[in-house]
Short mmCIF file of C-alpha atoms in Angstrom, two decimals:
data_model
loop_
_atom_site.label_atom_id
_atom_site.label_comp_id
_atom_site.label_asym_id
_atom_site.label_seq_id
_atom_site.Cartn_x
_atom_site.Cartn_y
_atom_site.Cartn_z
CA UNK A 1 0.30 -0.32 0.01
CA UNK A 2 1.75 3.12 -1.27
CA UNK A 3 1.54 6.85 0.75
CA UNK A 4 -1.43 8.05 -1.35
CA UNK A 5 -3.74 4.70 -0.94
CA UNK A 6 -3.01 4.81 2.69
CA UNK A 7 -4.08 8.48 2.96
CA UNK A 8 -7.31 8.11 1.24
CA UNK A 9 -8.31 4.73 2.92
CA UNK A 10 -7.60 7.00 6.33
CA UNK A 11 -10.30 9.57 5.04
CA UNK A 12 -12.82 6.71 3.55
CA UNK A 13 -12.63 4.98 7.24
CA UNK A 14 -13.41 8.14 8.71
CA UNK A 15 -16.14 9.01 6.22
CA UNK A 16 -18.14 5.86 6.95
CA UNK A 17 -17.49 6.24 10.46
CA UNK A 18 -19.52 8.93 10.81
CA UNK A 19 -22.15 8.01 8.48
CA UNK A 20 -20.97 10.43 5.52
CA UNK A 21 -22.16 7.70 3.07
CA UNK A 22 -22.63 9.47 -0.42
CA UNK A 23 -19.11 11.32 0.16
CA UNK A 24 -17.59 7.63 1.10
CA UNK A 25 -19.34 6.54 -2.03
CA UNK A 26 -18.01 8.90 -4.38
CA UNK A 27 -14.56 8.92 -3.17
CA UNK A 28 -14.24 5.39 -3.91
CA UNK A 29 -15.27 5.90 -7.12
CA UNK A 30 -13.33 8.62 -8.25
CA UNK A 31 -10.05 7.30 -6.60
CA UNK A 32 -10.85 3.57 -7.75
CA UNK A 33 -9.52 2.39 -4.28
CA UNK A 34 -11.81 0.56 -2.06
CA UNK A 35 -11.34 0.70 1.60
CA UNK A 36 -12.44 -3.01 2.30
CA UNK A 37 -10.53 -5.84 0.76
CA UNK A 38 -12.53 -8.67 -0.78
CA UNK A 39 -11.90 -10.76 2.25
CA UNK A 40 -13.67 -8.67 4.80
CA UNK A 41 -16.82 -8.74 2.03
CA UNK A 42 -16.94 -12.56 2.71
CA UNK A 43 -16.08 -12.60 6.39
CA UNK A 44 -19.10 -9.86 6.51
CA UNK A 45 -21.53 -11.70 4.61
CA UNK A 46 -21.17 -15.02 6.63
CA UNK A 47 -21.70 -13.35 9.83
CA UNK A 48 -24.87 -11.91 8.39
CA UNK A 49 -25.84 -15.35 7.03
CA UNK A 50 -25.19 -17.27 10.37
CA UNK A 51 -23.15 -19.55 8.09
CA UNK A 52 -20.24 -20.38 10.69
CA UNK A 53 -18.75 -23.19 8.27
CA UNK A 54 -18.29 -20.57 5.90
CA UNK A 55 -16.37 -18.11 8.24
CA UNK A 56 -14.18 -20.81 9.85
CA UNK A 57 -13.04 -21.57 5.78
CA UNK A 58 -12.50 -18.07 4.98
CA UNK A 59 -10.90 -17.49 8.44
CA UNK A 60 -8.56 -20.33 7.74
CA UNK A 61 -7.15 -18.39 4.79
CA UNK A 62 -6.26 -15.19 6.30
CA UNK A 63 -5.66 -15.42 9.96
CA UNK A 64 -4.32 -17.47 12.71
CA UNK A 65 -5.67 -20.41 14.55
CA UNK A 66 -6.12 -18.28 18.06
CA UNK A 67 -7.30 -15.44 16.26
CA UNK A 68 -9.87 -17.67 14.36
CA UNK A 69 -11.47 -19.55 17.59
CA UNK A 70 -11.65 -15.80 19.14
CA UNK A 71 -13.66 -14.78 16.12
CA UNK A 72 -16.01 -17.71 15.68
CA UNK A 73 -16.70 -17.81 19.44
CA UNK A 74 -17.90 -14.07 19.46
CA UNK A 75 -20.48 -15.01 16.52
CA UNK A 76 -21.32 -18.09 18.33
CA UNK A 77 -21.72 -15.93 21.80
CA UNK A 78 -24.38 -13.78 20.25
CA UNK A 79 -26.61 -16.73 18.58
CA UNK A 80 -26.52 -18.16 22.14
CA UNK A 81 -27.84 -15.20 23.83
CA UNK A 82 -30.49 -14.98 21.39
CA UNK A 83 -31.93 -18.64 22.21
CA UNK A 84 -31.46 -17.58 25.72
CA UNK A 85 -33.64 -14.21 25.21
CA UNK A 86 -36.29 -16.63 23.51
CA UNK A 87 -36.19 -18.96 26.37
CA UNK A 88 -35.05 -21.61 24.06
CA UNK A 89 -32.80 -23.08 26.78
CA UNK A 90 -32.61 -26.80 25.31
CA UNK A 91 -31.37 -25.53 21.75
CA UNK A 92 -29.06 -22.99 23.35
CA UNK A 93 -27.38 -25.85 25.51
CA UNK A 94 -26.78 -28.20 22.69
CA UNK A 95 -25.15 -25.31 21.03
CA UNK A 96 -22.96 -24.58 23.96
CA UNK A 97 -22.23 -28.57 24.08
CA UNK A 98 -21.76 -29.27 20.49
CA UNK A 99 -19.99 -26.12 19.04
CA UNK A 100 -18.89 -23.22 21.22
CA UNK A 101 -16.88 -25.78 23.85
CA UNK A 102 -14.93 -26.35 20.97
CA UNK A 103 -13.30 -22.58 20.68
CA UNK A 104 -13.45 -22.00 24.40
CA UNK A 105 -10.18 -21.09 25.95
CA UNK A 106 -10.27 -23.13 29.16
CA UNK A 107 -12.87 -24.86 31.63
CA UNK A 108 -13.83 -21.42 33.28
CA UNK A 109 -15.01 -19.54 29.92
CA UNK A 110 -16.99 -22.84 29.73
CA UNK A 111 -18.65 -22.24 32.95
CA UNK A 112 -19.26 -18.34 32.57
CA UNK A 113 -21.32 -19.41 29.15
CA UNK A 114 -23.25 -22.06 31.23
CA UNK A 115 -23.98 -19.59 34.19
CA UNK A 116 -25.59 -17.34 31.78
CA UNK A 117 -28.53 -19.39 31.23
CA UNK A 118 -29.34 -17.83 35.29
CA UNK A 119 -28.56 -14.43 34.37
CA UNK A 120 -32.02 -12.18 34.30
CA UNK A 121 -30.68 -9.77 31.74
CA UNK A 122 -28.62 -10.53 28.83
CA UNK A 123 -27.84 -7.82 25.73
CA UNK A 124 -27.91 -8.77 22.11
CA UNK A 125 -25.59 -6.85 19.94
CA UNK A 126 -26.73 -5.16 16.73
CA UNK A 127 -25.41 -6.90 13.54
CA UNK A 128 -22.84 -4.31 12.76
CA UNK A 129 -21.53 -3.94 16.26
CA UNK A 130 -20.51 -7.56 16.14
CA UNK A 131 -19.14 -7.27 12.73
CA UNK A 132 -17.01 -4.18 14.28
CA UNK A 133 -15.73 -6.51 17.14
CA UNK A 134 -14.81 -9.46 14.62
CA UNK A 135 -12.65 -7.18 12.62
CA UNK A 136 -11.22 -5.32 15.85
CA UNK A 137 -9.61 -8.92 16.29
CA UNK A 138 -8.40 -9.75 12.83
CA UNK A 139 -7.91 -6.35 10.95
CA UNK A 140 -4.30 -6.57 10.50
CA UNK A 141 -3.82 -10.50 9.23
CA UNK A 142 -6.79 -9.40 6.49
CA UNK A 143 -5.15 -6.18 5.35
CA UNK A 144 -7.44 -3.27 7.03
CA UNK A 145 -6.33 -0.30 8.34
CA UNK A 146 -6.32 0.18 12.11
CA UNK A 147 -9.86 1.00 13.38
CA UNK A 148 -10.08 4.89 14.09
CA UNK A 149 -6.58 5.48 12.05
CA UNK A 150 -6.99 9.27 11.71
CA UNK A 151 -8.00 9.62 15.29
CA UNK A 152 -4.78 7.69 16.34
CA UNK A 153 -2.75 10.02 13.93
CA UNK A 154 -3.88 13.07 15.48
CA UNK A 155 -3.13 11.86 19.11
CA UNK A 156 0.45 10.79 18.18
CA UNK A 157 1.12 14.72 16.68
CA UNK A 158 -0.53 15.78 19.79
CA UNK A 159 2.03 13.70 22.04
CA UNK A 160 4.74 15.00 19.66
CA UNK A 161 3.87 18.29 20.30
CA UNK A 162 3.67 17.70 24.43
CA UNK A 163 7.29 16.18 24.08
CA UNK A 164 8.21 19.45 22.05
CA UNK A 165 6.71 21.95 24.84
CA UNK A 166 9.19 22.46 27.64
CA UNK A 167 6.74 23.40 30.55
CA UNK A 168 3.83 20.75 29.80
CA UNK A 169 3.39 16.87 29.83
CA UNK A 170 -0.25 17.36 28.81
CA UNK A 171 -2.06 20.02 26.89
CA UNK A 172 -4.73 21.61 28.98
CA UNK A 173 -6.96 22.86 26.24
CA UNK A 174 -8.82 20.91 23.48
CA UNK A 175 -6.16 20.01 20.68
CA UNK A 176 -6.32 22.32 17.43
CA UNK A 177 -5.69 20.08 14.12
CA UNK A 178 -5.02 23.45 12.49
CA UNK A 179 -2.88 25.27 14.98
CA UNK A 180 0.40 24.29 16.54
CA UNK A 181 0.78 24.38 20.27
CA UNK A 182 2.75 27.33 21.66
CA UNK A 183 3.12 27.53 25.32
CA UNK A 184 2.00 30.59 26.52
CA UNK A 185 3.23 29.83 30.06
CA UNK A 186 6.75 31.62 31.41
CA UNK A 187 8.20 30.89 34.51
CA UNK A 188 8.35 34.29 36.27
CA UNK A 189 11.32 34.77 38.04
CA UNK A 190 11.23 37.07 40.78
CA UNK A 191 15.01 38.14 42.11
CA UNK A 192 15.56 40.06 45.06
CA UNK A 193 18.77 40.52 47.09
CA UNK A 194 18.23 39.41 50.88
CA UNK A 195 20.78 37.66 53.36
CA UNK A 196 18.07 34.88 54.16
CA UNK A 197 18.69 31.11 54.88
CA UNK A 198 14.63 30.20 53.92
CA UNK A 199 11.74 31.52 52.31
CA UNK A 200 8.42 29.22 52.76
CA UNK A 201 5.05 30.29 51.50
CA UNK A 202 2.01 29.14 53.24
CA UNK A 203 0.06 26.27 51.65
CA UNK A 204 -2.76 28.89 50.19
CA UNK A 205 -0.04 31.82 49.60
CA UNK A 206 -1.40 34.27 52.18
CA UNK A 207 1.57 34.41 54.24
CA UNK A 208 5.82 34.24 53.10
CA UNK A 209 8.09 33.79 55.82
CA UNK A 210 12.00 34.60 55.40
CA UNK A 211 14.31 33.41 57.97
CA UNK A 212 17.38 35.81 58.33
CA UNK A 213 19.88 34.68 61.50
CA UNK A 214 17.50 33.89 64.17
CA UNK A 215 14.61 35.71 63.25
CA UNK A 216 11.57 35.28 60.86
CA UNK A 217 9.94 37.81 58.90
CA UNK A 218 6.41 37.53 57.97
CA UNK A 219 4.71 38.67 54.94
CA UNK A 220 0.92 39.02 54.41
CA UNK A 221 -0.48 39.25 50.90
CA UNK A 222 -2.62 42.15 50.18
CA UNK A 223 -5.46 41.48 48.14
CA UNK A 224 -6.30 45.29 46.77
CA UNK A 225 -2.48 45.68 45.71
CA UNK A 226 -2.40 41.87 44.85
CA UNK A 227 1.34 41.69 46.26
CA UNK A 228 2.92 41.08 49.87
CA UNK A 229 2.94 43.89 52.12
CA UNK A 230 6.09 45.79 52.01
CA UNK A 231 6.62 45.84 55.90
CA UNK A 232 6.97 42.14 57.49
CA UNK A 233 5.99 41.33 60.77
CA UNK A 234 9.62 40.57 62.44
CA UNK A 235 9.19 37.32 64.91
CA UNK A 236 12.37 36.91 67.11
CA UNK A 237 12.46 33.12 67.63
CA UNK A 238 14.49 33.40 70.73
CA UNK A 239 16.89 30.60 69.21
CA UNK A 240 20.55 30.24 69.87
CA UNK A 241 21.50 28.24 67.19
CA UNK A 242 21.64 28.40 63.27
CA UNK A 243 17.74 27.52 62.26
CA UNK A 244 17.82 24.16 60.39
CA UNK A 245 14.18 24.11 59.02
CA UNK A 246 10.78 26.34 58.78
CA UNK A 247 6.95 24.88 58.45
CA UNK A 248 3.85 26.24 58.39
CA UNK A 249 0.63 24.33 59.42
CA UNK A 250 -1.76 23.19 56.87
CA UNK A 251 -4.48 25.73 58.55
CA UNK A 252 -1.83 28.69 58.13
CA UNK A 253 -2.29 29.22 61.50
CA UNK A 254 1.29 28.18 62.99
CA UNK A 255 4.53 28.76 61.76
CA UNK A 256 7.62 27.58 63.55
CA UNK A 257 11.49 26.45 63.22
CA UNK A 258 14.11 23.97 64.38
CA UNK A 259 17.47 24.86 65.30
CA UNK A 260 20.63 23.55 65.90
CA UNK A 261 20.07 24.67 69.55
CA UNK A 262 18.09 21.37 69.89
CA UNK A 263 14.86 23.23 70.31
CA UNK A 264 11.59 23.92 68.13
CA UNK A 265 10.07 26.92 68.00
CA UNK A 266 6.30 27.33 67.35
CA UNK A 267 4.23 30.79 66.74
CA UNK A 268 0.62 31.11 66.39
CA UNK A 269 0.21 33.77 63.70
CA UNK A 270 -3.40 34.87 64.61
CA UNK A 271 -2.66 35.16 68.80
CA UNK A 272 1.13 35.89 68.60
CA UNK A 273 1.56 33.34 71.16
CA UNK A 274 5.03 31.39 71.22
CA UNK A 275 6.37 28.68 72.72
CA UNK A 276 9.43 26.04 72.73
CA UNK A 277 9.93 22.51 72.24
CA UNK A 278 12.95 21.59 74.26
CA UNK A 279 13.66 17.68 74.95
CA UNK A 280 16.35 16.89 72.30
CA UNK A 281 19.97 15.75 72.73
CA UNK A 282 20.96 16.65 69.21
CA UNK A 283 20.62 19.37 66.45
CA UNK A 284 16.96 18.91 65.52
CA UNK A 285 17.11 18.39 61.77
CA UNK A 286 13.24 19.16 60.82
CA UNK A 287 9.87 19.10 62.03
CA UNK A 288 6.21 18.88 60.89
CA UNK A 289 2.61 19.54 62.02
CA UNK A 290 0.26 16.36 62.08
CA UNK A 291 -3.28 16.65 62.72
CA UNK A 292 -4.32 14.77 66.23
CA UNK A 293 -5.47 11.38 65.82
CA UNK A 294 -9.22 11.33 66.18
CA UNK A 295 -9.51 8.06 67.58
CA UNK A 296 -7.41 9.18 70.60
CA UNK A 297 -8.75 11.82 73.45
CA UNK A 298 -8.93 15.67 72.88
CA UNK A 299 -5.36 17.06 73.05
CA UNK A 300 -4.66 20.81 73.97
CA UNK A 301 -3.72 21.74 70.46
CA UNK A 302 -5.28 20.45 67.37
CA UNK A 303 -2.04 19.69 65.72
CA UNK A 304 0.70 17.30 67.02
CA UNK A 305 3.98 18.34 66.38
CA UNK A 306 6.64 15.50 65.18
CA UNK A 307 10.27 16.34 65.50
CA UNK A 308 13.66 14.49 64.49
CA UNK A 309 17.02 15.18 65.46
CA UNK A 310 20.64 14.09 63.96
CA UNK A 311 21.08 11.42 66.69
CA UNK A 312 18.22 9.36 64.80
CA UNK A 313 15.22 9.94 67.38
CA UNK A 314 11.63 11.04 66.56
CA UNK A 315 9.89 12.82 68.88
CA UNK A 316 5.81 13.65 68.87
CA UNK A 317 4.56 16.50 70.90
CA UNK A 318 1.41 18.59 71.82
CA UNK A 319 2.11 22.23 72.64
CA UNK A 320 5.11 21.45 75.26
CA UNK A 321 4.36 18.23 76.19
CA UNK A 322 6.32 15.02 74.60
CA UNK A 323 4.04 12.38 74.26
CA UNK A 324 6.52 9.91 73.29
CA UNK A 325 9.61 9.02 71.23
CA UNK A 326 10.91 6.41 68.66
CA UNK A 327 14.57 5.50 67.92
CA UNK A 328 15.07 5.58 64.10
CA UNK A 329 18.20 5.86 62.91
CA UNK A 330 21.26 7.74 62.93
CA UNK A 331 22.03 10.68 60.74
CA UNK A 332 18.54 11.77 59.84
CA UNK A 333 17.91 14.56 57.41
CA UNK A 334 14.20 14.94 57.10
CA UNK A 335 10.57 14.24 57.53
CA UNK A 336 7.67 14.68 55.46
CA UNK A 337 4.32 14.05 55.85
CA UNK A 338 0.96 13.60 53.78
CA UNK A 339 -2.06 13.95 56.07
CA UNK A 340 -4.68 12.39 53.88
CA UNK A 341 -2.78 9.31 52.69
CA UNK A 342 -1.29 9.19 56.64
CA UNK A 343 2.06 8.56 55.42
CA UNK A 344 5.13 9.30 57.19
CA UNK A 345 8.48 9.85 54.85
CA UNK A 346 11.94 10.06 56.43
CA UNK A 347 15.17 10.43 54.73
CA UNK A 348 18.59 10.07 56.12
CA UNK A 349 22.27 10.13 54.52
CA UNK A 350 21.72 6.31 53.17
CA UNK A 351 17.96 5.60 53.30
CA UNK A 352 14.51 6.47 52.37
CA UNK A 353 12.21 4.91 54.70
CA UNK A 354 7.89 5.01 54.64
CA UNK A 355 6.00 4.77 58.02
CA UNK A 356 2.01 4.80 58.57
CA UNK A 357 1.66 8.44 60.05
CA UNK A 358 -0.27 7.34 63.21
CA UNK A 359 1.07 4.04 64.48
CA UNK A 360 4.28 4.46 63.04
CA UNK A 361 4.82 1.05 61.61
CA UNK A 362 7.36 1.01 58.89
CA UNK A 363 5.91 0.30 55.23
CA UNK A 364 8.94 0.16 53.25
CA UNK A 365 12.52 1.17 53.46
CA UNK A 366 15.37 1.44 50.78
CA UNK A 367 19.10 2.06 50.62
CA UNK A 368 20.36 5.32 48.68
CA UNK A 369 23.51 6.45 47.28
CA UNK A 370 25.83 7.66 50.69
CA UNK A 371 26.08 11.48 51.10
CA UNK A 372 22.47 12.28 50.75
CA UNK A 373 22.28 16.20 51.54
CA UNK A 374 18.65 16.97 51.32
CA UNK A 375 15.32 15.83 50.33
CA UNK A 376 12.00 17.21 49.32
CA UNK A 377 8.60 15.81 48.19
CA UNK A 378 5.82 17.16 45.70
CA UNK A 379 2.44 18.49 47.06
CA UNK A 380 0.81 15.42 45.58
CA UNK A 381 3.37 13.25 47.71
CA UNK A 382 3.88 10.79 44.75
CA UNK A 383 7.65 11.96 44.46
CA UNK A 384 10.51 12.38 46.70
CA UNK A 385 13.73 14.23 45.08
CA UNK A 386 17.10 13.77 47.01
CA UNK A 387 20.22 15.89 46.48
CA UNK A 388 23.24 13.58 46.52
CA UNK A 389 26.75 14.99 46.94
CA UNK A 390 29.07 12.39 45.61
CA UNK A 391 31.99 12.75 42.86
CA UNK A 392 29.33 14.73 41.03
CA UNK A 393 26.34 16.37 42.54
CA UNK A 394 22.73 15.17 41.73
CA UNK A 395 19.21 14.84 41.99
CA UNK A 396 17.64 11.13 42.52
CA UNK A 397 14.08 11.41 41.93
CA UNK A 398 12.06 8.57 44.20
CA UNK A 399 8.55 7.34 43.81
CA UNK A 400 7.26 7.67 47.08
CA UNK A 401 4.37 4.53 47.07
CA UNK A 402 7.35 1.72 45.38
CA UNK A 403 10.51 3.78 46.63
CA UNK A 404 11.86 2.99 43.27
CA UNK A 405 14.43 4.80 41.47
CA UNK A 406 12.60 6.71 38.53
CA UNK A 407 15.27 9.08 36.95
CA UNK A 408 18.62 10.93 37.77
CA UNK A 409 18.62 14.26 36.82
CA UNK A 410 22.07 15.96 35.96
CA UNK A 411 23.59 19.66 36.07
CA UNK A 412 24.68 20.82 32.66
CA UNK A 413 28.53 19.60 32.91
CA UNK A 414 30.37 17.53 35.31
CA UNK A 415 32.12 20.64 36.52
CA UNK A 416 29.16 22.20 37.72
CA UNK A 417 28.29 21.68 41.16
CA UNK A 418 24.93 22.16 42.62
CA UNK A 419 24.08 23.76 45.89
CA UNK A 420 21.34 21.97 48.17
CA UNK A 421 18.73 24.78 47.27
CA UNK A 422 15.88 23.07 45.34
CA UNK A 423 12.32 22.94 45.20
CA UNK A 424 9.43 20.98 43.28
CA UNK A 425 6.43 23.19 41.70
CA UNK A 426 4.53 25.03 39.43
CA UNK A 427 2.39 23.15 36.87
CA UNK A 428 1.14 20.23 38.72
CA UNK A 429 4.44 20.17 40.45
CA UNK A 430 6.21 18.89 36.95
CA UNK A 431 9.25 21.32 37.66
CA UNK A 432 12.37 21.23 39.70
CA UNK A 433 14.64 24.13 40.54
CA UNK A 434 17.92 24.02 41.73
CA UNK A 435 20.97 26.34 42.07
CA UNK A 436 24.60 25.70 41.26
CA UNK A 437 27.65 27.12 42.64
CA UNK A 438 28.12 29.94 39.68
CA UNK A 439 24.75 31.84 40.57
CA UNK A 440 22.87 29.88 37.59
CA UNK A 441 19.26 28.41 38.24
CA UNK A 442 18.51 25.09 36.75
CA UNK A 443 15.05 23.96 35.58
CA UNK A 444 14.28 20.31 35.03
CA UNK A 445 10.97 18.58 33.87
CA UNK A 446 10.27 15.37 35.88
CA UNK A 447 8.72 13.81 32.77
CA UNK A 448 11.31 15.11 30.31
CA UNK A 449 14.97 14.70 29.94
CA UNK A 450 17.66 14.37 32.68
CA UNK A 451 19.17 17.55 31.27
CA UNK A 452 17.98 20.84 32.48
CA UNK A 453 15.34 22.08 30.22
CA UNK A 454 16.36 25.77 30.93
CA UNK A 455 18.97 27.64 32.50
CA UNK A 456 19.25 30.80 34.01
CA UNK A 457 22.15 33.01 35.29
CA UNK A 458 20.10 34.63 38.00
CA UNK A 459 22.78 36.39 40.26
CA UNK A 460 25.42 38.84 39.50
CA UNK A 461 28.86 38.37 39.31
CA UNK A 462 28.66 34.70 39.98
CA UNK A 463 27.32 35.05 43.71
CA UNK A 464 25.87 32.14 45.06
CA UNK A 465 21.97 31.69 45.47
CA UNK A 466 20.73 31.73 48.94
CA UNK A 467 17.11 30.31 48.54
CA UNK A 468 14.58 29.57 45.96
CA UNK A 469 11.19 28.91 46.45
CA UNK A 470 8.13 28.04 43.94
CA UNK A 471 4.81 29.81 44.80
CA UNK A 472 2.24 27.93 45.64
CA UNK A 473 -0.67 28.94 43.65
CA UNK A 474 1.18 31.42 40.88
CA UNK A 475 3.80 30.63 38.27
CA UNK A 476 6.17 32.32 40.01
CA UNK A 477 9.94 31.22 41.35
CA UNK A 478 11.42 33.51 44.22
CA UNK A 479 15.19 33.40 43.76
CA UNK A 480 17.16 35.19 46.83
CA UNK A 481 21.08 36.26 46.41
CA UNK A 482 23.45 37.18 48.80
CA UNK A 483 23.16 40.95 49.44
CA UNK A 484 26.81 42.48 49.79
CA UNK A 485 27.56 43.34 53.28
CA UNK A 486 30.19 45.85 54.81
CA UNK A 487 33.46 44.92 55.91
CA UNK A 488 34.39 43.32 58.74
CA UNK A 489 35.23 45.80 61.64
CA UNK A 490 38.65 46.38 62.67
CA UNK A 491 38.37 44.42 65.85
CA UNK A 492 37.06 41.32 63.62
CA UNK A 493 39.91 41.60 61.55
CA UNK A 494 42.19 41.91 64.16
CA UNK A 495 40.76 38.61 65.70
CA UNK A 496 41.64 36.94 61.88
CA UNK A 497 45.05 38.58 61.63
CA UNK A 498 45.92 37.20 65.02
CA UNK A 499 44.96 33.70 64.17
CA UNK A 500 47.12 33.91 60.84
CA UNK A 501 49.91 35.45 62.51
CA UNK A 502 50.06 32.50 65.21
CA UNK A 503 49.92 29.77 62.36
CA UNK A 504 52.88 31.75 60.50
CA UNK A 505 55.00 31.79 63.51
CA UNK A 506 54.61 28.16 64.16
CA UNK A 507 54.50 26.87 60.68
CA UNK A 508 58.27 25.44 60.78
CA UNK A 509 57.63 23.69 64.17
CA UNK A 510 54.75 21.83 62.33
CA UNK A 511 56.92 20.45 59.58
CA UNK A 512 59.11 18.61 62.38
CA UNK A 513 56.14 16.72 64.16
CA UNK A 514 53.82 13.66 62.86
CA UNK A 515 50.91 15.76 64.07
CA UNK A 516 51.93 18.70 62.31
CA UNK A 517 49.34 18.45 59.52
CA UNK A 518 46.38 18.06 61.79
CA UNK A 519 47.49 21.34 63.39
CA UNK A 520 47.82 23.16 60.31
CA UNK A 521 44.17 21.83 59.27
CA UNK A 522 42.96 22.99 63.06
CA UNK A 523 44.48 26.30 62.41
CA UNK A 524 42.82 26.96 58.87
CA UNK A 525 39.30 26.04 60.25
CA UNK A 526 39.74 28.16 63.12
CA UNK A 527 40.42 31.07 60.46
CA UNK A 528 37.35 29.97 58.21
CA UNK A 529 34.99 29.73 61.42
CA UNK A 530 35.92 33.33 62.48
CA UNK A 531 35.60 34.85 59.10
CA UNK A 532 31.96 33.21 58.59
CA UNK A 533 31.03 34.43 62.03
CA UNK A 534 32.47 37.93 61.27
CA UNK A 535 30.05 37.98 57.99
CA UNK A 536 27.02 36.28 59.69
CA UNK A 537 26.98 38.70 62.81
CA UNK A 538 27.62 41.68 59.73
CA UNK A 539 25.05 40.28 57.63
CA UNK A 540 22.50 39.88 60.56
CA UNK A 541 23.39 43.63 61.78
CA UNK A 542 22.85 45.02 58.23
CA UNK A 543 19.67 43.05 57.58
CA UNK A 544 18.40 44.33 61.10
CA UNK A 545 18.66 47.92 60.13
CA UNK A 546 16.57 47.75 57.29
CA UNK A 547 14.03 45.38 58.82
CA UNK A 548 11.25 48.21 58.40
CA UNK A 549 11.53 48.67 54.34
CA UNK A 550 11.64 46.35 51.61
CA UNK A 551 14.85 44.62 52.50
CA UNK A 552 13.71 43.82 55.75
#
């Protein structure tokens, strides 16, 4: 069959399917191309005449044995049902015994046909419907075009356009035959210079929280101006260690942070009530709000709080009261929950573990590549994304239900180093955004290539991106880069210079001792820590001065 003949047959098939009979006949006459081969006419005629022997002889010439049995059984089945509808049970049973059983694939199928005698309602198919079903079974072997071929071609073209589109994995509007799909959506990147460590939106987007130093800056969305207020509410956590995570409650009523000082700070946005959870003996890595189990007695607060620490303990709290603890494993990284599915997901440096939310019963666990640094989940709790820092930093996507590795997302080159800043978001949570050490923003689509679909140079002078977050309800990605800080004070510079001077004075004796290399490393670490502390302190002082304006 050449291309011209195939095209005409596709159109003829469409015309006949939608009852354009006159146009169908004219196109066959003018093109001198018949849609149906001679074999189809013979099969159709034998079905209409209810001639099973002739049908079997014809099918023997064109189709294999298995297809032949299925086709004949289809025809006999309708004859059997007609006899039952006419209450001619004796003749129906004879048909089943003498003819149908020869074509049944197993005893179960024979039993199903026998049990039809007792069914109150049986549907008899129209003659053309029966012919179409038989053709569906044998169309390839007798030289017919695939049923609904034109629709299939259009769907294939639609699928190709979806693959060509950067941001979609499905078209949201009806497919247009005469117009190629062009994606109107553009990722709206909102760049800001702020020295912050975390950015988080409430589930409905009403609040935006930024963490700077040991304080939270809370912005409320103003409907009248369609943007977040300029002057935030400054909330002091009272924590003394670096903040490790920030979480909103699902109802947007509570906000909290975990810290390296072994505590969790909780704040009621409506009443401004504050309290701390104290009891861990190691850095609190993460926490989350969980609606209280309805089967238990009423608690002080509608939410329990689950916290995990670096030494592997999971604690359950209600307000300041600790209700229980469970030793999970060492080196825990993050805690993710889904209230409706009642699932709890824990990630560590080399494992992913899935638990039942309230009973803490382990459902499944899988080992991962070592050096997991961070993890996030999509909003529907279908995927978990791990940031893995090995020889090359990569992103590993796992399905939560099976804990199976689906895909590995890579940076643009083996020399590019990703940072731990990453997020799921945008249309159906299909996009993954991550930053690299050169101030670039990389964007992947989870249904497409393992390479980024877009790369944006966001940060000036290749400064590192400190934080990024997708907005939960809008096509916006907030990206924060470090703000320039003032030079260290003379006193801070003096401390660093003193440490350097000590190192230079003692470097010769280090060479004469076996422990000299370790001492050198200790001095270098002291210098680095001092400079980091100085930079952080300067940054916090600078940021606090401007807390009343747009830059906090």
